[in-house]
PDB file of C-alpha atoms in Angstrom:
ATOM      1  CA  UNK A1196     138.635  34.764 -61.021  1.00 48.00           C
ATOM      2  CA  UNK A1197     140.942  37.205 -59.314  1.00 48.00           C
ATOM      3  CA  UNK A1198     143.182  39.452 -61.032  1.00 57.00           C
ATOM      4  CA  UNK A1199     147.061  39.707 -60.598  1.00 52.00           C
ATOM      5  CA  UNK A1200     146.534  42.851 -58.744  1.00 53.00           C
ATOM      6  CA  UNK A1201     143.979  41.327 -56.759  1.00 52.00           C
ATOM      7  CA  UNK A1202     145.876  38.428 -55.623  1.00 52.00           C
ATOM      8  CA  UNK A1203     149.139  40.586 -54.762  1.00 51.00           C
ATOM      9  CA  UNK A1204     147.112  42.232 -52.771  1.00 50.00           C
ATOM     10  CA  UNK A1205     145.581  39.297 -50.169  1.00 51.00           C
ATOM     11  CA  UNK A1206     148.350  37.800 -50.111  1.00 50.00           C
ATOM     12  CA  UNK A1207     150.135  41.151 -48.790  1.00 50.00           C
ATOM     13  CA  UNK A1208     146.935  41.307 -46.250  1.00 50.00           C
ATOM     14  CA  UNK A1209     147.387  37.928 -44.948  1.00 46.00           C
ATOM     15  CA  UNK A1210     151.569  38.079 -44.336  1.00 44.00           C
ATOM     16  CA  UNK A1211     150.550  41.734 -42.861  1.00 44.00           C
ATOM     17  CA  UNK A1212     147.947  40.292 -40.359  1.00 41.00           C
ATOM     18  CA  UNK A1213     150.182  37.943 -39.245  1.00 40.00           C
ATOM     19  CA  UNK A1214     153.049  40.398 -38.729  1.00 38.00           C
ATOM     20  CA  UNK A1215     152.646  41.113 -34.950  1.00 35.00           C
ATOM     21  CA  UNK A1216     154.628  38.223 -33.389  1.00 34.00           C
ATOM     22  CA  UNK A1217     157.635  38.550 -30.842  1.00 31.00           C
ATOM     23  CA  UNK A1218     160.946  37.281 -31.437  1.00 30.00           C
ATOM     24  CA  UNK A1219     161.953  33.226 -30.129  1.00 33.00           C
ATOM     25  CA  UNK A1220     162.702  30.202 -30.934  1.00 34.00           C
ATOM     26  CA  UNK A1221     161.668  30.220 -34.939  1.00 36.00           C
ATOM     27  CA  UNK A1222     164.026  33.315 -35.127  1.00 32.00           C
ATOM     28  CA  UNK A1223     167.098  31.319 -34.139  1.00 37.00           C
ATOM     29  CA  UNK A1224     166.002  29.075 -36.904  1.00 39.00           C
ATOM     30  CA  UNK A1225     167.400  31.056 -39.617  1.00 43.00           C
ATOM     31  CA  UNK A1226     170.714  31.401 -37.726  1.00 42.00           C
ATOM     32  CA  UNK A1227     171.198  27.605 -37.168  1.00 51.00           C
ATOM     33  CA  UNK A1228     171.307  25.360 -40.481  1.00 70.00           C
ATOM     34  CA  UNK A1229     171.340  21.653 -38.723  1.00 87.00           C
ATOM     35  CA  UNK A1230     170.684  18.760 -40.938  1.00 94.00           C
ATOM     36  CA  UNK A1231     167.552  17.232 -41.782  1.00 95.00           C
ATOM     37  CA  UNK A1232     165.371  15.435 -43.990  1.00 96.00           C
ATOM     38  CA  UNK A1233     161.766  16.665 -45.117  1.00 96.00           C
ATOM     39  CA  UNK A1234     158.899  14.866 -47.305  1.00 97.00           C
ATOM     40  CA  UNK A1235     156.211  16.774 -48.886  1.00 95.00           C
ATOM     41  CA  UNK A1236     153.556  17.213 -51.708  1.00 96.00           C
ATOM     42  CA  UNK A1237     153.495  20.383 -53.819  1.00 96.00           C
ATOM     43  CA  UNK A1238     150.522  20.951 -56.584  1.00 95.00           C
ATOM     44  CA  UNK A1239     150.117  23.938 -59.592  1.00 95.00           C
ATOM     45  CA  UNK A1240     147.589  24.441 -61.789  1.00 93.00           C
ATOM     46  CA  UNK A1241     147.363  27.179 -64.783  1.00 90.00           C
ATOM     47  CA  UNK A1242     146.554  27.722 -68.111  1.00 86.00           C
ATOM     48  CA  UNK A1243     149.877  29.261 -69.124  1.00 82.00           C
ATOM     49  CA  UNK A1244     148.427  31.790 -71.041  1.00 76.00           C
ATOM     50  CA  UNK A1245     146.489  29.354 -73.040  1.00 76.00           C
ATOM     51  CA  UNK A1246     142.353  28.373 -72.694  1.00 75.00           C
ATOM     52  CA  UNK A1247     143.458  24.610 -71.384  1.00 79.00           C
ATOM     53  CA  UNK A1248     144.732  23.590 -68.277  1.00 86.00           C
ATOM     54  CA  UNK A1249     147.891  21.778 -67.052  1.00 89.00           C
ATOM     55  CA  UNK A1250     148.626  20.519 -63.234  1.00 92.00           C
ATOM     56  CA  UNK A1251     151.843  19.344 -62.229  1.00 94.00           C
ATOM     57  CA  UNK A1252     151.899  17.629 -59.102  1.00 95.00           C
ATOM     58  CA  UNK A1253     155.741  16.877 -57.240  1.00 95.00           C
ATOM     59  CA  UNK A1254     156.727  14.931 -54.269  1.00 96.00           C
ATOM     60  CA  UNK A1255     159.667  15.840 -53.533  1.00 95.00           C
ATOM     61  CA  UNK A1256     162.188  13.607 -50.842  1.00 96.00           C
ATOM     62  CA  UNK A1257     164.744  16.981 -49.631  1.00 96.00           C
ATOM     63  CA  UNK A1258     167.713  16.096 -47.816  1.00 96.00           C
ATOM     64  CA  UNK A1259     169.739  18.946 -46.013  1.00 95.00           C
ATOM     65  CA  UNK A1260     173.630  17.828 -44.709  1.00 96.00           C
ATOM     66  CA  UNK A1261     175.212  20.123 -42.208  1.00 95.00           C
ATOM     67  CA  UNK A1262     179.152  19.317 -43.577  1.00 95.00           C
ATOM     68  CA  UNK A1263     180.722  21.685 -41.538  1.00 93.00           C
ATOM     69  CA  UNK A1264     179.772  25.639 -40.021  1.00 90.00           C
ATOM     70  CA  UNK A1265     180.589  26.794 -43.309  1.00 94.00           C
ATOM     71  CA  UNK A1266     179.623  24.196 -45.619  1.00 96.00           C
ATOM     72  CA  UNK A1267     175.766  23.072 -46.017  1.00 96.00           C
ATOM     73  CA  UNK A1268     174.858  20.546 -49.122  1.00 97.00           C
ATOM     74  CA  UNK A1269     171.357  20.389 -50.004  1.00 96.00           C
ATOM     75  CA  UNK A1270     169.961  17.359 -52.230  1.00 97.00           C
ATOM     76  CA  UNK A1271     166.715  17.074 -53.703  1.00 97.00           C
ATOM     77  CA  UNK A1272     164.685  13.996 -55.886  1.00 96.00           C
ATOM     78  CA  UNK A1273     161.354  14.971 -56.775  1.00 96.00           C
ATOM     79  CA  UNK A1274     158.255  12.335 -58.445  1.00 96.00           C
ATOM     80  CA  UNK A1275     156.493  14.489 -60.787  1.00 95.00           C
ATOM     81  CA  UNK A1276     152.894  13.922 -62.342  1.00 94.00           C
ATOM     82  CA  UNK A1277     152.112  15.747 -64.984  1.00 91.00           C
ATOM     83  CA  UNK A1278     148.483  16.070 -66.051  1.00 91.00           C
ATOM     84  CA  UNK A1279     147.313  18.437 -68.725  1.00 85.00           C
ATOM     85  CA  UNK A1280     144.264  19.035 -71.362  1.00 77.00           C
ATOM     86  CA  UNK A1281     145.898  21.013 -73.699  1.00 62.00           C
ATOM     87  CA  UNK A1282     146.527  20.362 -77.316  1.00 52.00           C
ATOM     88  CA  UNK A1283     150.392  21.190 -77.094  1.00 58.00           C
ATOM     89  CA  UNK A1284     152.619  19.643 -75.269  1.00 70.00           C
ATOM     90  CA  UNK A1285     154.327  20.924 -72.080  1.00 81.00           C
ATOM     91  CA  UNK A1286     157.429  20.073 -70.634  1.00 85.00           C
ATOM     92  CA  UNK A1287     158.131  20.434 -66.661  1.00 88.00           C
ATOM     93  CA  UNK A1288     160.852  22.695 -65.934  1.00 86.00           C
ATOM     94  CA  UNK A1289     161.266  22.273 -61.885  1.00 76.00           C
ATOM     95  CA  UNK A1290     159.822  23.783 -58.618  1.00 71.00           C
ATOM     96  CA  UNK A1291     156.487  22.838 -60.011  1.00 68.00           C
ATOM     97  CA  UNK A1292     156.369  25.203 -63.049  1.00 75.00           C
ATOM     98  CA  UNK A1293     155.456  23.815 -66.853  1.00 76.00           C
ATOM     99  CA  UNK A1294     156.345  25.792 -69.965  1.00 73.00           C
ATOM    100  CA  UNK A1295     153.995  26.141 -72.794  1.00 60.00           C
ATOM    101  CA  UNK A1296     155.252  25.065 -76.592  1.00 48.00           C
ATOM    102  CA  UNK A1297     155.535  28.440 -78.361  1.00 46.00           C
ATOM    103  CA  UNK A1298     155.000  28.309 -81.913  1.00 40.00           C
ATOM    104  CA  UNK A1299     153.430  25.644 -85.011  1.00 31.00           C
ATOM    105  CA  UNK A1300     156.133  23.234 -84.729  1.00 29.00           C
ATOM    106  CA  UNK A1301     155.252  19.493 -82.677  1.00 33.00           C
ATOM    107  CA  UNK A1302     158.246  17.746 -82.085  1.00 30.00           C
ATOM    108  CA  UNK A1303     161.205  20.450 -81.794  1.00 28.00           C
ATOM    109  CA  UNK A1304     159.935  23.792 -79.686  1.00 28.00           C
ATOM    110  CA  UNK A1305     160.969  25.606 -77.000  1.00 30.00           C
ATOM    111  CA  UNK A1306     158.169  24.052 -74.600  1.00 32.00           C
ATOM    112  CA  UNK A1307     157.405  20.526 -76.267  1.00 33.00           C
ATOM    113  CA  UNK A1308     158.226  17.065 -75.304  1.00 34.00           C
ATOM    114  CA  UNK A1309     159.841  14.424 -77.665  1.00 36.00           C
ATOM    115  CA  UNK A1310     155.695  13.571 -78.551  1.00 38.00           C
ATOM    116  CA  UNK A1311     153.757  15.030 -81.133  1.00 40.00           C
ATOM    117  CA  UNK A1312     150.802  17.052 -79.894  1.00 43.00           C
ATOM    118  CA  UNK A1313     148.293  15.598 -77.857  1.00 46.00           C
ATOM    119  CA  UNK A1314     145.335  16.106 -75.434  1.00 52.00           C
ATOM    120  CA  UNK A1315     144.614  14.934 -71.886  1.00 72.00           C
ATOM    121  CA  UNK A1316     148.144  13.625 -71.136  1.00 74.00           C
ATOM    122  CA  UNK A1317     149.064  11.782 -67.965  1.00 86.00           C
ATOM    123  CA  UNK A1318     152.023  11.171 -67.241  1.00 90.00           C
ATOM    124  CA  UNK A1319     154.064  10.309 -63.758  1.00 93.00           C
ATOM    125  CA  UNK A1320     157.830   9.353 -62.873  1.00 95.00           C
ATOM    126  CA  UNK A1321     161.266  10.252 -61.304  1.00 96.00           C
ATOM    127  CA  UNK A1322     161.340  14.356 -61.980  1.00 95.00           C
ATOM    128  CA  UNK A1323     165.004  16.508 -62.468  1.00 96.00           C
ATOM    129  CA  UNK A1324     167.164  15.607 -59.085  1.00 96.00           C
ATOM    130  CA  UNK A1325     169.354  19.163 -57.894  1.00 96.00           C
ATOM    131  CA  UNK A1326     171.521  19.896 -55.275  1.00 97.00           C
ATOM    132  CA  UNK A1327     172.681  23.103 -53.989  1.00 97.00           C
ATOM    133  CA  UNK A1328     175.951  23.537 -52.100  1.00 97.00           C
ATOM    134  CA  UNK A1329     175.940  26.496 -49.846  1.00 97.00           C
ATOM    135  CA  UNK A1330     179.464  28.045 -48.359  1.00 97.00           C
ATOM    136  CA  UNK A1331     178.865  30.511 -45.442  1.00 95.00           C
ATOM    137  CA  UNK A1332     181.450  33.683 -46.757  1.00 96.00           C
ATOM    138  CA  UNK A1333     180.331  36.346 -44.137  1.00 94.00           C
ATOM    139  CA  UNK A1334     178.196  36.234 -40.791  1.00 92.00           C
ATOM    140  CA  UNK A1335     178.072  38.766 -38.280  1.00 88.00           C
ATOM    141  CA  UNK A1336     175.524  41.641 -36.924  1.00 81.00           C
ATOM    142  CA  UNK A1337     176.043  44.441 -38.965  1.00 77.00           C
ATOM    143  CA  UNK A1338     173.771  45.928 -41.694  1.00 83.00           C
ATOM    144  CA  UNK A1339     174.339  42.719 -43.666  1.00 89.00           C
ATOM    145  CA  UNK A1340     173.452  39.471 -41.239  1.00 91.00           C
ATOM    146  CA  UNK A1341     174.809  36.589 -43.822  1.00 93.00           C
ATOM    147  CA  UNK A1342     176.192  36.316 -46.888  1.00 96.00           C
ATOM    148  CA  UNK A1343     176.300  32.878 -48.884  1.00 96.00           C
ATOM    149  CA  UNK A1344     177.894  31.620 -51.773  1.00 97.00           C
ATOM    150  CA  UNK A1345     176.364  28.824 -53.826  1.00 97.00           C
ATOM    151  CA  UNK A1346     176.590  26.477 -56.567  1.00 98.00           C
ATOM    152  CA  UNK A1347     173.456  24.535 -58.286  1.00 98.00           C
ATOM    153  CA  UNK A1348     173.482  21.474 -60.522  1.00 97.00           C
ATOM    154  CA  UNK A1349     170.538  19.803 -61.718  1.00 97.00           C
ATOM    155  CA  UNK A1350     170.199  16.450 -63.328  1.00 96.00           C
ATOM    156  CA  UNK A1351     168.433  15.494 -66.349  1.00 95.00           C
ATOM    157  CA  UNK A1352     166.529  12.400 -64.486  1.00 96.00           C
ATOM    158  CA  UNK A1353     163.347  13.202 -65.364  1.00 94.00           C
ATOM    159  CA  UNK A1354     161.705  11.811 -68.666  1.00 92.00           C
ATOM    160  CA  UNK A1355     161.827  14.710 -71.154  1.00 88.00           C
ATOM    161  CA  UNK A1356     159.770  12.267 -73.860  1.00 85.00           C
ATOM    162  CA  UNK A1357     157.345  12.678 -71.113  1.00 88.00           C
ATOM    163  CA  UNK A1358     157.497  15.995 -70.163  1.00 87.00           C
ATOM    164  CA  UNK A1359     158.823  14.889 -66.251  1.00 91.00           C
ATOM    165  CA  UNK A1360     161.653  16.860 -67.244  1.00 91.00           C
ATOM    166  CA  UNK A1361     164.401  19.305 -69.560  1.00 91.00           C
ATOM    167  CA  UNK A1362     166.728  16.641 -70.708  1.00 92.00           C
ATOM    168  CA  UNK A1363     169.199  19.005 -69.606  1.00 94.00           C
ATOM    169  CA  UNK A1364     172.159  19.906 -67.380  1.00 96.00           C
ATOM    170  CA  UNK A1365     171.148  23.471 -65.888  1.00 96.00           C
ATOM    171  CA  UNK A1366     174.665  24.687 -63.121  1.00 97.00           C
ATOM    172  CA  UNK A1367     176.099  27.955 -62.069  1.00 98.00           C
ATOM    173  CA  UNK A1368     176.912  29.960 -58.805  1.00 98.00           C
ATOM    174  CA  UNK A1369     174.608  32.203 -56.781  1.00 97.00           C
ATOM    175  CA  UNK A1370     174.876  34.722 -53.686  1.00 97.00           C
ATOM    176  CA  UNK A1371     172.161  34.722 -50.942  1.00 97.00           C
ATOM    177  CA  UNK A1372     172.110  37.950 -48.575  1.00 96.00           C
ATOM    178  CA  UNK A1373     170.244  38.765 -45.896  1.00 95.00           C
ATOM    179  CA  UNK A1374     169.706  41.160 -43.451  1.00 94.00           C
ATOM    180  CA  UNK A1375     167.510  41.818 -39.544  1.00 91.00           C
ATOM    181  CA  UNK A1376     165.615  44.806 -38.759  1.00 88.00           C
ATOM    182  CA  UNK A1377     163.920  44.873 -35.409  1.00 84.00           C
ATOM    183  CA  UNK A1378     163.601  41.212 -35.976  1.00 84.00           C
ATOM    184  CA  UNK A1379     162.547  41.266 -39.040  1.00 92.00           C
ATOM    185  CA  UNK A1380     164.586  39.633 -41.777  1.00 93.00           C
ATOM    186  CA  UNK A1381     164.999  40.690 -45.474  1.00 95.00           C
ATOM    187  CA  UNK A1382     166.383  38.541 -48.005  1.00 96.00           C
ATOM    188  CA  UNK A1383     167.619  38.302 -51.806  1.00 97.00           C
ATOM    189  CA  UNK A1384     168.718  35.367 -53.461  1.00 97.00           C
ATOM    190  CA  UNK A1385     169.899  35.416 -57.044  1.00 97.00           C
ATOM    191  CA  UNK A1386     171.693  33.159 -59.380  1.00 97.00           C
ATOM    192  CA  UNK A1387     173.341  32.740 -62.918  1.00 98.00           C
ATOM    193  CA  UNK A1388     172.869  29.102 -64.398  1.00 97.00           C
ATOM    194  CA  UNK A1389     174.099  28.004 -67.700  1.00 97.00           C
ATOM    195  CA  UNK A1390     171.810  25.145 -69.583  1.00 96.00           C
ATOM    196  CA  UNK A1391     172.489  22.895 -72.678  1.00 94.00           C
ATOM    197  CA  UNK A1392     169.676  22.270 -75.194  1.00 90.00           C
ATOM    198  CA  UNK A1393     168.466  18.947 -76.937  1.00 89.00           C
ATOM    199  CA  UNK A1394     166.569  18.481 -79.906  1.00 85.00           C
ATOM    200  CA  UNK A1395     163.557  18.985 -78.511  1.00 83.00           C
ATOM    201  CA  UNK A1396     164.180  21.997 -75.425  1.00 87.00           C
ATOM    202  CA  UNK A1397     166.644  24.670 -76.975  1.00 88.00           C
ATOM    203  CA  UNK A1398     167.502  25.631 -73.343  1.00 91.00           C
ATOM    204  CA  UNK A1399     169.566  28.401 -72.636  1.00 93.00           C
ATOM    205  CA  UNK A1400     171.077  30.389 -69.213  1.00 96.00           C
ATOM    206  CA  UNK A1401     169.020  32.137 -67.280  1.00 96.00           C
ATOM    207  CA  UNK A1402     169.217  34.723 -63.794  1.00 97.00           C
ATOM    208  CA  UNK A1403     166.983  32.859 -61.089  1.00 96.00           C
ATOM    209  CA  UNK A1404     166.052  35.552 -57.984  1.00 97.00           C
ATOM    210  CA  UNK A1405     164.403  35.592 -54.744  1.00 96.00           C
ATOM    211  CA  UNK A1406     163.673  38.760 -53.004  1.00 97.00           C
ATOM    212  CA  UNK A1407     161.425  38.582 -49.651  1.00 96.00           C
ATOM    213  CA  UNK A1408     160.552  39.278 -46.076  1.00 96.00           C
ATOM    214  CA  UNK A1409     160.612  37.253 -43.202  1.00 96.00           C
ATOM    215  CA  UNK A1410     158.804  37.539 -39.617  1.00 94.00           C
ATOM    216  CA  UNK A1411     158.949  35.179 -36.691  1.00 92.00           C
ATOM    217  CA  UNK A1412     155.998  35.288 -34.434  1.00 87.00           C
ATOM    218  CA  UNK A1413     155.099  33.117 -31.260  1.00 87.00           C
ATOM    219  CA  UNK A1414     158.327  30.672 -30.411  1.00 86.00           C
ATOM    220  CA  UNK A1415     157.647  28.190 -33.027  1.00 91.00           C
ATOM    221  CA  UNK A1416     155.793  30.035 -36.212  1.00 94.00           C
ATOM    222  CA  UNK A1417     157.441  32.064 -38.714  1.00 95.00           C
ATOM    223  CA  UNK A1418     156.271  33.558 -41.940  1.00 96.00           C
ATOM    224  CA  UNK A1419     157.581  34.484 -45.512  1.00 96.00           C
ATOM    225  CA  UNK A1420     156.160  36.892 -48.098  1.00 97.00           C
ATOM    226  CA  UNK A1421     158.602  36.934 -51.160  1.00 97.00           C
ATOM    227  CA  UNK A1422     158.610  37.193 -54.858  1.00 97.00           C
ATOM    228  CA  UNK A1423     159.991  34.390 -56.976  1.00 96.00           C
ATOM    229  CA  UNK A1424     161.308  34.498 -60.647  1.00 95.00           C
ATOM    230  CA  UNK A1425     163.487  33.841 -63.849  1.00 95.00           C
ATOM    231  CA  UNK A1426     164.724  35.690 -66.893  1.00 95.00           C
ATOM    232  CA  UNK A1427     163.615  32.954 -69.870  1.00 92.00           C
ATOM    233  CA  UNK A1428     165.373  29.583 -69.896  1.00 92.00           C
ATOM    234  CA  UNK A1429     164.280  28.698 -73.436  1.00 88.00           C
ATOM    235  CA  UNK A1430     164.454  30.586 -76.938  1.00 88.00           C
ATOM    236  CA  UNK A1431     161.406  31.723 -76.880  1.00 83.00           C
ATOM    237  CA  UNK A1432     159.533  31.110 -73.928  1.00 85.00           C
ATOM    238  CA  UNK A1433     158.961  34.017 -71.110  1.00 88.00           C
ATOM    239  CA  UNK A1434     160.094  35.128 -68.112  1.00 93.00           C
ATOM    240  CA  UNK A1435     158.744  33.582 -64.912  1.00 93.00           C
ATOM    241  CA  UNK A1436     157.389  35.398 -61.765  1.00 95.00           C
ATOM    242  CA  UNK A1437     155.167  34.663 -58.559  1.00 96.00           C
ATOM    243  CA  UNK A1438     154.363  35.647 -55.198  1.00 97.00           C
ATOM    244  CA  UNK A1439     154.687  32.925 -52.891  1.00 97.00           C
ATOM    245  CA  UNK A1440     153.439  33.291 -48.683  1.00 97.00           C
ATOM    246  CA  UNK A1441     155.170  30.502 -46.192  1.00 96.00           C
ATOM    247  CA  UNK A1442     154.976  29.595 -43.426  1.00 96.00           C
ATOM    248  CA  UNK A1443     156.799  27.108 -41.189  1.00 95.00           C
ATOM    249  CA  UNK A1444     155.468  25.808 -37.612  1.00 95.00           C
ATOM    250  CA  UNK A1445     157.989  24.264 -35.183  1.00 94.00           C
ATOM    251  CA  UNK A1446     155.785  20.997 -33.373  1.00 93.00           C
ATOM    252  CA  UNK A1447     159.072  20.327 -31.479  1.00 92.00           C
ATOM    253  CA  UNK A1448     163.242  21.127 -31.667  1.00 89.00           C
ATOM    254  CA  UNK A1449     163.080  18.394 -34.378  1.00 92.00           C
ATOM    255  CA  UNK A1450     159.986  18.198 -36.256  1.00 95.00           C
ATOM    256  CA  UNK A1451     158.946  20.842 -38.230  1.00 95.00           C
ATOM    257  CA  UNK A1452     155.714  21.329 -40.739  1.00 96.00           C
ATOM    258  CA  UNK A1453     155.971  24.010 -43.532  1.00 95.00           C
ATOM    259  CA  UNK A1454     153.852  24.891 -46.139  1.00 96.00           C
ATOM    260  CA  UNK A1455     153.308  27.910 -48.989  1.00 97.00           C
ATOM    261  CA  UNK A1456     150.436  29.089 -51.106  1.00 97.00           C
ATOM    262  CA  UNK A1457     151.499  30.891 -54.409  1.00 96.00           C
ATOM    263  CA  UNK A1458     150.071  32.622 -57.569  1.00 96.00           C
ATOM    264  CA  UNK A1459     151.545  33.398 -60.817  1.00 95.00           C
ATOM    265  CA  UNK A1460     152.086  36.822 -62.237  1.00 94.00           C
ATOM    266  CA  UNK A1461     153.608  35.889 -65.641  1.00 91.00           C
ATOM    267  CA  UNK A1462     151.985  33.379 -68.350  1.00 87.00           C
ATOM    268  CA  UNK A1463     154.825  30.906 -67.599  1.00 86.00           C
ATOM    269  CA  UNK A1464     154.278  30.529 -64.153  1.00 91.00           C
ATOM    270  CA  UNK A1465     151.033  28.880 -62.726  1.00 92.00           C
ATOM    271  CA  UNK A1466     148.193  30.540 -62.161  1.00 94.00           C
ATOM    272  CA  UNK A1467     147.638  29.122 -58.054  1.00 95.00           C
ATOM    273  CA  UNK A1468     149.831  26.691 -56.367  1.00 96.00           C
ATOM    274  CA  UNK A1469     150.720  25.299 -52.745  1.00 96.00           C
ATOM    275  CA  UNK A1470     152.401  22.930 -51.155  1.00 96.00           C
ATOM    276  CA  UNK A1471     152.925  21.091 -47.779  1.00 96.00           C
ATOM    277  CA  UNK A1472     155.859  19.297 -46.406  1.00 96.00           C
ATOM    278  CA  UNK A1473     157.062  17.492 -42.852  1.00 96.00           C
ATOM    279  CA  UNK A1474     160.540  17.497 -41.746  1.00 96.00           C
ATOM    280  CA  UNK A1475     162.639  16.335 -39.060  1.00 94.00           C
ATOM    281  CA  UNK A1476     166.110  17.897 -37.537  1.00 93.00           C
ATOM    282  CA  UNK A1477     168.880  15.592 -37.124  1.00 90.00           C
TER     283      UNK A1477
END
């Protein structure tokens, strides 16, 4: 198995072999938000610093509504499956990430589900909905490209007796800014969400942060290299972290393939993941 180092380090060999692209169509992708729709399949799989294993696999149906050139709402309703061999239970916290319980207790910890310890669960259902609503506040073509305000809510849909989800509301603002150099874009996201707790997930706010790189290559390929992460958003569990490398191919000026392959560098996040997705402009 690969160490943390050692995965940093291919995936920083495989976004810098790709780096030698020219500047087209997938450029003027980041520029123009138009609406769309996209339908994918994401799966993790780690031990979260334990000796068992727990997958979570999400489909998530992502809906993206151009309101205005300012205003862009995004809306998202992922089916979880949860699937996991360890003797504690583990509760889904979104983007494909579990937590796992901390401490002796069974029914009330930071990372459990409303059920007592168990092994081999398998469990499969309606995950946390979110949507994000995004307010363009600067554009132009000066050191900084874009600036955008945000606000996040997020649902408690999922099960939380089943792990599919928090059982709680998790909202706050955020800033995205980015930035082109030679065609290359750099990017930081970062956001403050408050969180209630239940009974059986003593949630509590957390920062959420995206920091990366982006390079178009070719008219209709572009590719991401970023770092991914959270402060903790339970009493007692950890903070999150992962490298994630994207990519997105442009089949047409309205259907669009993406995908990402990611590994965790903290015992909260997963220890490999990826995903794939189809979408169409409209």
């Amino acid at each position: 198995m690969y160490t943390i180092r050692q995965r940093v380090v291919l995936l920083i060999a495989a976004i810098a072999t790709l780096m030698t692209g020219s500047v087209g169509y997938a450029a003027e992708l980041t520029e123009t938000r138009l609406s769309s729709m996209k339908l994918g399949v994401e799966i993790s799989s780690g031990d979260y610093g334990s000796s068992h294993s727990t997958t979570v696999v999400t489909v998530p149906v992502q809906i993206g509504l151009d309101l205005s050139p300012d205003w862009y709402l995004r809306l998202e309703a992922p089916m979880v499956g949860l699937y996991t061999t360890t003797d504690q239970s583990m509760v889904v916290t979104g983007g494909g990430t579990a937590i796992r319980r901390r401490g002796t207790i069974t029914t009330t910890t930071t990372t459990t589900t409303t059920a007592t310890t168990r092994a081999d669960v398998s469990n499969t259902g309606l995950g946390d909905i979110n949507a994000r609503l995004d307010w363009t506040a600067y554009e132009g073509s000066g050191l900084v490209r874009q600036c955008l305000l945000y606000g996040y809510l997020k649902l408690p849909t999922g099960d939380d007796a089943q792990g599919l989800g928090t059982g709680t509301v998790e909202g706050g603002p955020g800033m995205s800014v980015s930035t082109d150099l030679s065609g290359v874009r750099l990017f930081v996201d970062a956001g403050y969400y408050l969180q209630n707790s239940t009974a059986t997930y003593p949630g509590r706010s957390y920062v959420d942060y995206q920091i990366g790189v982006e390079q178009p290559f070719g008219d209709r390929f572009k590719a991401q290299l970023m770092v991914k992460g959270a402060s903790a958003k339970a009493d007692g569990a950890e903070a999150s972290q992962e490298v994630r490398l994207k990519g997105l191919f442009m089949q047409s000026r309205r259907l669009f393939w993406d995908g990402y392959l990611m590994t965790g560098l903290t015992d909260s996040t997963p220890t490999i993941g990826g995903g794939m997705s189809i979408g169409f402009y409209f």
